[in-house]
Structures are given as C-alpha cells and as structure tokens.
C-alpha cells in the first residue's frame, strides 16, 4: 500500500486529484490492510471479545467493501448501515474505548504498510467521522 500508488483504470496520476482509495493503492491494498487490521483487532484485548463467534471471512469482506466506499472507491457495499450493524455490540459494552482502539489499530496497520502520514491522517478522519453512527448518537 503506497501513498502514491494508483489503481488500474482511467485515473489521474496526480495524487492531489486521486481519491484516498486510489492513493492507498486500490482494491488489493485495501484488502491487504483489512486482513492485517483484523489480525491486530483479534489480538487486542480492547476489541477481540466483540468478534467472538463472528465469521471473520465475511467480516473482512464487508469491511473491505465498506472502506472502499468510504475512501472514495467503487460502491459494492451491501451491508447494514453503521447504526444497525453495531447495535448488538453496544449491548455487549462497546463504547468510546473500542472506537478509539479501532482507529488506533487501523493507523498502526497503515504505518506497517508504509502509507504516508497524510493519508493515515485522512483515514483516521474518515473513521472518526462515523463515530456517532457506530455509537448510535
């Protein structure tokens, strides 16, 4: 995942006009990041318990599709809206600490993959922008 790598297709080579999705490296890069991200999530005591019994292959696919849209890529997301998707987790005690942990782990994933600090900050801003929906506020 490179901060300047473009996806295939008719896109501008100028990073200033590329979507975040394109700057991150497109589908392959998002898929790789989501895989690594969930390895971190499943090892972290702040987040791991919320994935007990979850089909992680399906979860990874849904998350990759969601992030693709959120980062300005093609819309193939067919999952629930964020409030509905996370309501059961609120009942299990998910709160600010877990949202903060997810954003932190996503950032650590992107650092590990060599993403530029500017793009990591934009990813964190996107993730932070949905906090209210995830926490049903």
XYZ file of N, CA and C in Angstrom:
411
model
N 0.858 -1.167 0.000
C 0.000 0.000 0.000
C 0.899 1.223 0.000
N 0.826 1.973 -1.030
C 1.690 3.129 -1.165
C 0.866 4.396 -1.239
N 1.357 5.443 -0.630
C 0.645 6.703 -0.626
C 0.528 7.335 -1.998
N 1.269 6.859 -2.982
C 1.197 7.446 -4.311
C 0.869 6.425 -5.383
N 0.626 5.193 -5.020
C 0.341 4.156 -5.989
C -1.075 4.333 -6.512
N -1.261 4.297 -7.814
C -2.580 4.444 -8.420
C -3.171 3.076 -8.717
N -4.482 3.033 -8.815
C -5.162 1.804 -9.199
C -5.202 1.727 -10.707
N -5.575 0.562 -11.208
C -5.716 0.429 -12.649
C -6.954 1.164 -13.103
N -6.989 1.485 -14.373
C -8.135 2.185 -14.916
C -7.779 3.615 -15.234
N -8.765 4.351 -15.688
C -8.554 5.738 -16.113
C -8.608 6.655 -14.912
N -7.452 6.891 -14.314
C -7.382 7.798 -13.174
C -6.237 8.756 -13.389
N -6.307 9.859 -12.742
C -5.234 10.842 -12.830
C -4.022 10.338 -12.071
N -2.837 10.622 -12.569
C -1.616 10.261 -11.868
C -1.244 11.265 -10.806
N -1.969 12.366 -10.719
C -1.686 13.422 -9.747
C -2.327 13.055 -8.410
N -1.506 12.779 -7.370
C -2.063 12.398 -6.064
C -3.033 13.431 -5.503
N -2.890 14.687 -5.896
C -3.774 15.726 -5.371
C -5.209 15.558 -5.859
N -5.413 14.866 -7.003
C -6.769 14.697 -7.520
C -7.251 13.257 -7.412
N -6.436 12.375 -6.894
C -6.844 10.989 -6.692
C -7.663 10.874 -5.419
N -8.566 9.919 -5.420
C -9.305 9.621 -4.190
C -8.347 8.978 -3.189
N -8.739 8.986 -1.936
C -7.955 8.291 -0.911
C -7.814 6.828 -1.291
N -8.867 6.233 -1.782
C -8.847 4.838 -2.227
C -7.735 4.616 -3.259
N -7.634 5.499 -4.232
C -6.591 5.386 -5.250
C -5.207 5.588 -4.646
N -5.073 6.588 -3.787
C -3.758 6.854 -3.181
C -3.282 5.688 -2.324
N -4.220 4.991 -1.686
C -3.844 3.851 -0.855
C -3.418 2.651 -1.690
N -3.857 2.599 -2.936
C -3.442 1.515 -3.814
C -4.566 0.668 -4.356
N -5.810 1.070 -4.125
C -6.946 0.360 -4.707
C -7.337 -0.898 -3.953
N -8.053 -1.752 -4.664
C -8.680 -2.932 -4.054
C -7.684 -3.850 -3.359
N -6.599 -4.182 -4.023
C -5.625 -5.092 -3.423
C -5.042 -4.545 -2.140
N -4.773 -3.254 -2.128
C -4.200 -2.628 -0.939
C -5.210 -2.569 0.200
N -6.454 -2.239 -0.118
C -7.485 -2.203 0.921
C -7.696 -3.603 1.486
N -7.757 -4.601 0.623
C -7.928 -5.982 1.091
C -6.786 -6.400 2.018
N -5.553 -6.084 1.631
C -4.389 -6.435 2.456
C -4.438 -5.716 3.798
N -4.823 -4.453 3.769
C -4.900 -3.674 5.011
C -5.965 -4.241 5.936
N -7.115 -4.608 5.398
C -8.201 -5.138 6.233
C -7.790 -6.469 6.859
N -7.121 -7.313 6.100
C -6.634 -8.589 6.652
C -5.693 -8.341 7.832
N -4.710 -7.480 7.637
C -3.744 -7.173 8.692
C -4.432 -6.486 9.871
N -5.321 -5.576 9.580
C -6.067 -4.855 10.618
C -6.807 -5.843 11.526
N -7.521 -6.804 10.949
C -8.278 -7.735 11.782
C -7.378 -8.667 12.579
N -6.195 -8.963 12.086
C -5.247 -9.728 12.918
C -4.932 -8.939 14.179
N -4.753 -7.640 14.035
C -4.472 -6.773 15.191
C -5.687 -6.680 16.109
N -6.862 -6.504 15.530
C -8.102 -6.377 16.301
C -8.343 -7.635 17.139
N -8.110 -8.796 16.546
C -8.363 -10.059 17.241
C -7.344 -10.350 18.332
N -6.198 -9.669 18.318
C -5.183 -9.824 19.371
C -5.318 -8.774 20.466
N -6.082 -7.737 20.217
C -6.161 -6.625 21.161
C -7.266 -6.880 22.183
N -6.952 -6.847 23.483
C -7.966 -7.128 24.498
C -9.107 -6.099 24.540
N -8.901 -4.936 23.964
C -9.973 -3.938 23.940
C -11.040 -4.263 22.905
N -10.684 -5.065 21.916
C -11.599 -5.297 20.803
C -11.916 -6.765 20.530
N -11.042 -7.665 20.885
C -11.160 -9.073 20.474
C -12.495 -9.702 20.850
N -12.973 -9.442 22.048
C -14.191 -10.132 22.524
C -15.426 -9.800 21.701
N -15.398 -8.695 20.996
C -16.555 -8.303 20.199
C -16.660 -9.109 18.908
N -15.662 -9.953 18.645
C -15.666 -10.761 17.430
C -15.817 -12.246 17.716
N -16.120 -12.587 18.977
C -16.380 -13.984 19.326
C -17.549 -14.492 18.483
N -17.339 -15.618 17.815
C -18.397 -16.230 17.028
C -18.666 -15.575 15.679
N -17.880 -14.571 15.309
C -18.084 -13.871 14.041
C -17.386 -14.632 12.918
N -18.055 -14.764 11.787
C -17.446 -15.323 10.583
C -16.473 -14.273 10.057
N -15.199 -14.451 10.343
C -14.214 -13.416 10.027
C -14.002 -13.244 8.531
N -14.165 -14.299 7.742
C -14.049 -14.126 6.293
C -15.132 -13.179 5.789
N -16.352 -13.374 6.264
C -17.454 -12.487 5.869
C -17.232 -11.072 6.412
N -16.750 -10.979 7.649
C -16.488 -9.671 8.258
C -15.425 -8.902 7.471
N -14.365 -9.591 7.104
C -13.283 -8.966 6.342
C -13.807 -8.468 4.998
N -14.610 -9.279 4.330
C -15.165 -8.874 3.030
C -16.073 -7.655 3.178
N -16.931 -7.649 4.214
C -17.818 -6.497 4.430
C -17.018 -5.238 4.743
N -16.009 -5.381 5.598
C -15.201 -4.216 5.981
C -14.439 -3.666 4.788
N -13.885 -4.545 3.962
C -13.159 -4.081 2.771
C -14.108 -3.328 1.838
N -15.310 -3.852 1.644
C -16.287 -3.171 0.784
C -16.681 -1.824 1.375
N -16.888 -1.775 2.690
C -17.261 -0.518 3.338
C -16.139 0.516 3.218
N -14.921 0.113 3.540
C -13.799 1.054 3.471
C -13.545 1.519 2.045
N -13.746 0.647 1.095
C -13.589 1.043 -0.307
C -14.496 2.224 -0.628
N -15.754 2.133 -0.233
C -16.705 3.232 -0.467
C -16.306 4.456 0.342
N -15.987 4.248 1.608
C -15.647 5.368 2.496
C -14.415 6.129 2.011
N -13.522 5.431 1.332
C -12.291 6.052 0.842
C -12.408 6.561 -0.597
N -13.612 6.484 -1.164
C -13.844 7.044 -2.491
C -13.714 6.067 -3.640
N -13.763 4.779 -3.333
C -13.687 3.756 -4.379
C -15.068 3.321 -4.819
N -15.123 2.269 -5.634
C -16.409 1.786 -6.150
C -17.321 1.293 -5.027
N -18.616 1.518 -5.200
C -19.583 1.140 -4.175
C -20.119 -0.255 -4.437
N -19.563 -1.229 -3.719
C -20.050 -2.604 -3.759
C -20.505 -3.047 -2.376
N -20.720 -2.089 -1.479
C -21.106 -2.403 -0.103
C -22.587 -2.726 -0.050
N -22.921 -3.865 0.526
C -24.318 -4.279 0.634
C -24.722 -4.536 2.083
N -23.860 -4.171 3.012
C -24.143 -4.413 4.431
C -25.121 -3.411 5.007
N -25.382 -3.565 6.288
C -26.281 -2.678 7.008
C -25.654 -1.306 7.184
N -26.510 -0.328 7.532
C -25.948 0.965 7.896
C -25.207 0.806 9.227
N -24.356 1.759 9.543
C -23.462 1.622 10.696
C -24.201 1.492 12.021
N -25.285 2.214 12.193
C -26.049 2.102 13.443
C -26.588 0.689 13.639
N -27.221 0.162 12.612
C -27.786 -1.187 12.699
C -26.695 -2.237 12.849
N -25.607 -2.071 12.132
C -24.527 -3.063 12.158
C -23.840 -3.156 13.515
N -23.857 -2.067 14.285
C -23.140 -2.047 15.561
C -24.048 -2.083 16.787
N -25.364 -2.063 16.599
C -26.291 -2.007 17.736
C -26.074 -3.160 18.714
N -25.886 -4.357 18.207
C -25.692 -5.509 19.092
C -24.390 -5.401 19.883
N -23.409 -4.703 19.325
C -22.140 -4.524 20.033
C -22.269 -3.518 21.166
N -23.125 -2.536 20.988
C -23.386 -1.588 22.081
C -23.996 -2.325 23.262
N -24.882 -3.275 22.967
C -25.490 -4.085 24.028
C -24.457 -4.929 24.762
N -23.335 -5.208 24.102
C -22.261 -6.009 24.710
C -21.184 -5.143 25.341
N -21.407 -3.825 25.391
C -20.486 -2.947 26.097
C -19.522 -2.156 25.239
N -19.690 -2.194 23.927
C -18.803 -1.409 23.074
C -19.046 0.076 23.314
N -17.940 0.837 23.358
C -18.051 2.274 23.582
C -16.866 3.021 23.012
N -16.624 4.186 23.562
C -15.545 5.064 23.083
C -14.191 4.359 23.049
N -13.889 3.571 24.092
C -12.584 2.896 24.152
C -12.371 1.998 22.942
N -13.405 1.283 22.535
C -13.266 0.376 21.405
C -13.152 1.145 20.083
N -13.915 2.217 19.943
C -13.798 3.023 18.726
C -12.390 3.617 18.637
N -11.902 4.130 19.750
C -10.529 4.660 19.773
C -9.522 3.572 19.414
N -9.719 2.371 19.948
C -8.801 1.259 19.667
C -8.828 0.897 18.188
N -10.002 0.867 17.593
C -10.121 0.532 16.173
C -9.373 1.561 15.320
N -9.556 2.833 15.629
C -8.866 3.877 14.876
C -7.352 3.755 15.072
N -6.936 3.491 16.291
C -5.505 3.301 16.583
C -4.936 2.111 15.818
N -5.638 0.983 15.841
C -5.162 -0.227 15.166
C -5.164 -0.060 13.646
N -6.129 0.667 13.129
C -6.150 0.953 11.693
C -4.938 1.808 11.320
N -4.644 2.806 12.132
C -3.465 3.634 11.888
C -2.180 2.825 11.948
N -2.066 1.953 12.946
C -0.871 1.113 13.072
C -0.720 0.187 11.869
N -1.839 -0.307 11.386
C -1.822 -1.154 10.190
C -1.267 -0.384 9.003
N -1.744 0.827 8.816
C -1.314 1.634 7.676
C 0.154 2.046 7.791
N 0.604 2.326 9.010
C 2.031 2.616 9.217
C 2.854 1.402 8.797
N 2.437 0.235 9.251
C 3.156 -1.000 8.922
C 3.213 -1.233 7.413
N 2.177 -0.797 6.705
C 2.122 -0.984 5.250
C 2.777 0.152 4.470
N 3.346 1.121 5.179
C 4.091 2.182 4.523
C 3.254 3.309 3.937
N 2.057 3.485 4.443
C 1.185 4.561 3.958
C 1.706 5.899 4.488
N 1.559 6.934 3.700
C 2.048 8.257 4.095
C 1.283 8.790 5.300
N 1.948 9.567 6.137
C 1.265 10.159 7.295
C 0.042 11.005 6.917
N 0.094 11.671 5.784
C -1.056 12.480 5.350
C -2.253 11.586 5.053
N -2.018 10.474 4.371
C -3.118 9.560 4.069
C -3.620 8.854 5.326
N -2.726 8.532 6.249
C -3.149 7.929 7.516
C -4.041 8.907 8.286
N -3.672 10.165 8.291
C -4.496 11.173 8.965
C -5.871 11.274 8.314
N -5.927 11.169 6.993
C -7.226 11.225 6.309
C -8.062 9.994 6.640
N -7.434 8.825 6.696
C -8.138 7.600 7.086
C -8.691 7.760 8.502
N -7.882 8.279 9.418
C -8.336 8.486 10.799
C -9.511 9.458 10.839
N -9.476 10.484 10.006
C -10.581 11.443 9.959
C -11.852 10.774 9.445
N -11.732 9.941 8.429
C -12.891 9.213 7.917
C -13.447 8.300 9.012
N -12.563 7.563 9.672
C -13.004 6.660 10.740
C -13.654 7.442 11.883
N -13.065 8.540 12.248
C -13.625 9.356 13.320
C -14.957 9.989 12.957
N -15.168 10.226 11.691
C -16.410 10.872 11.244
C -17.634 9.992 11.406
N -17.448 8.693 11.559
C -18.589 7.780 11.720
C -18.780 7.341 13.177
N -18.007 7.906 14.074
C -18.093 7.550 15.498
C -19.535 7.656 16.022
N -20.201 8.733 15.705
C -21.572 8.929 16.189
C -22.518 7.853 15.709
N -22.394 7.455 14.461
C -23.256 6.400 13.936
C -22.924 5.054 14.574
N -21.631 4.740 14.692
C -21.224 3.474 15.292
C -21.740 3.382 16.731
N -21.706 4.492 17.455
C -22.133 4.506 18.858
C -23.599 4.938 19.020
N -24.317 5.008 17.901
C -25.753 5.354 17.882
C -26.047 6.646 18.624
N -25.304 7.686 18.264
C -25.531 9.006 18.864
C -26.159 9.943 17.869
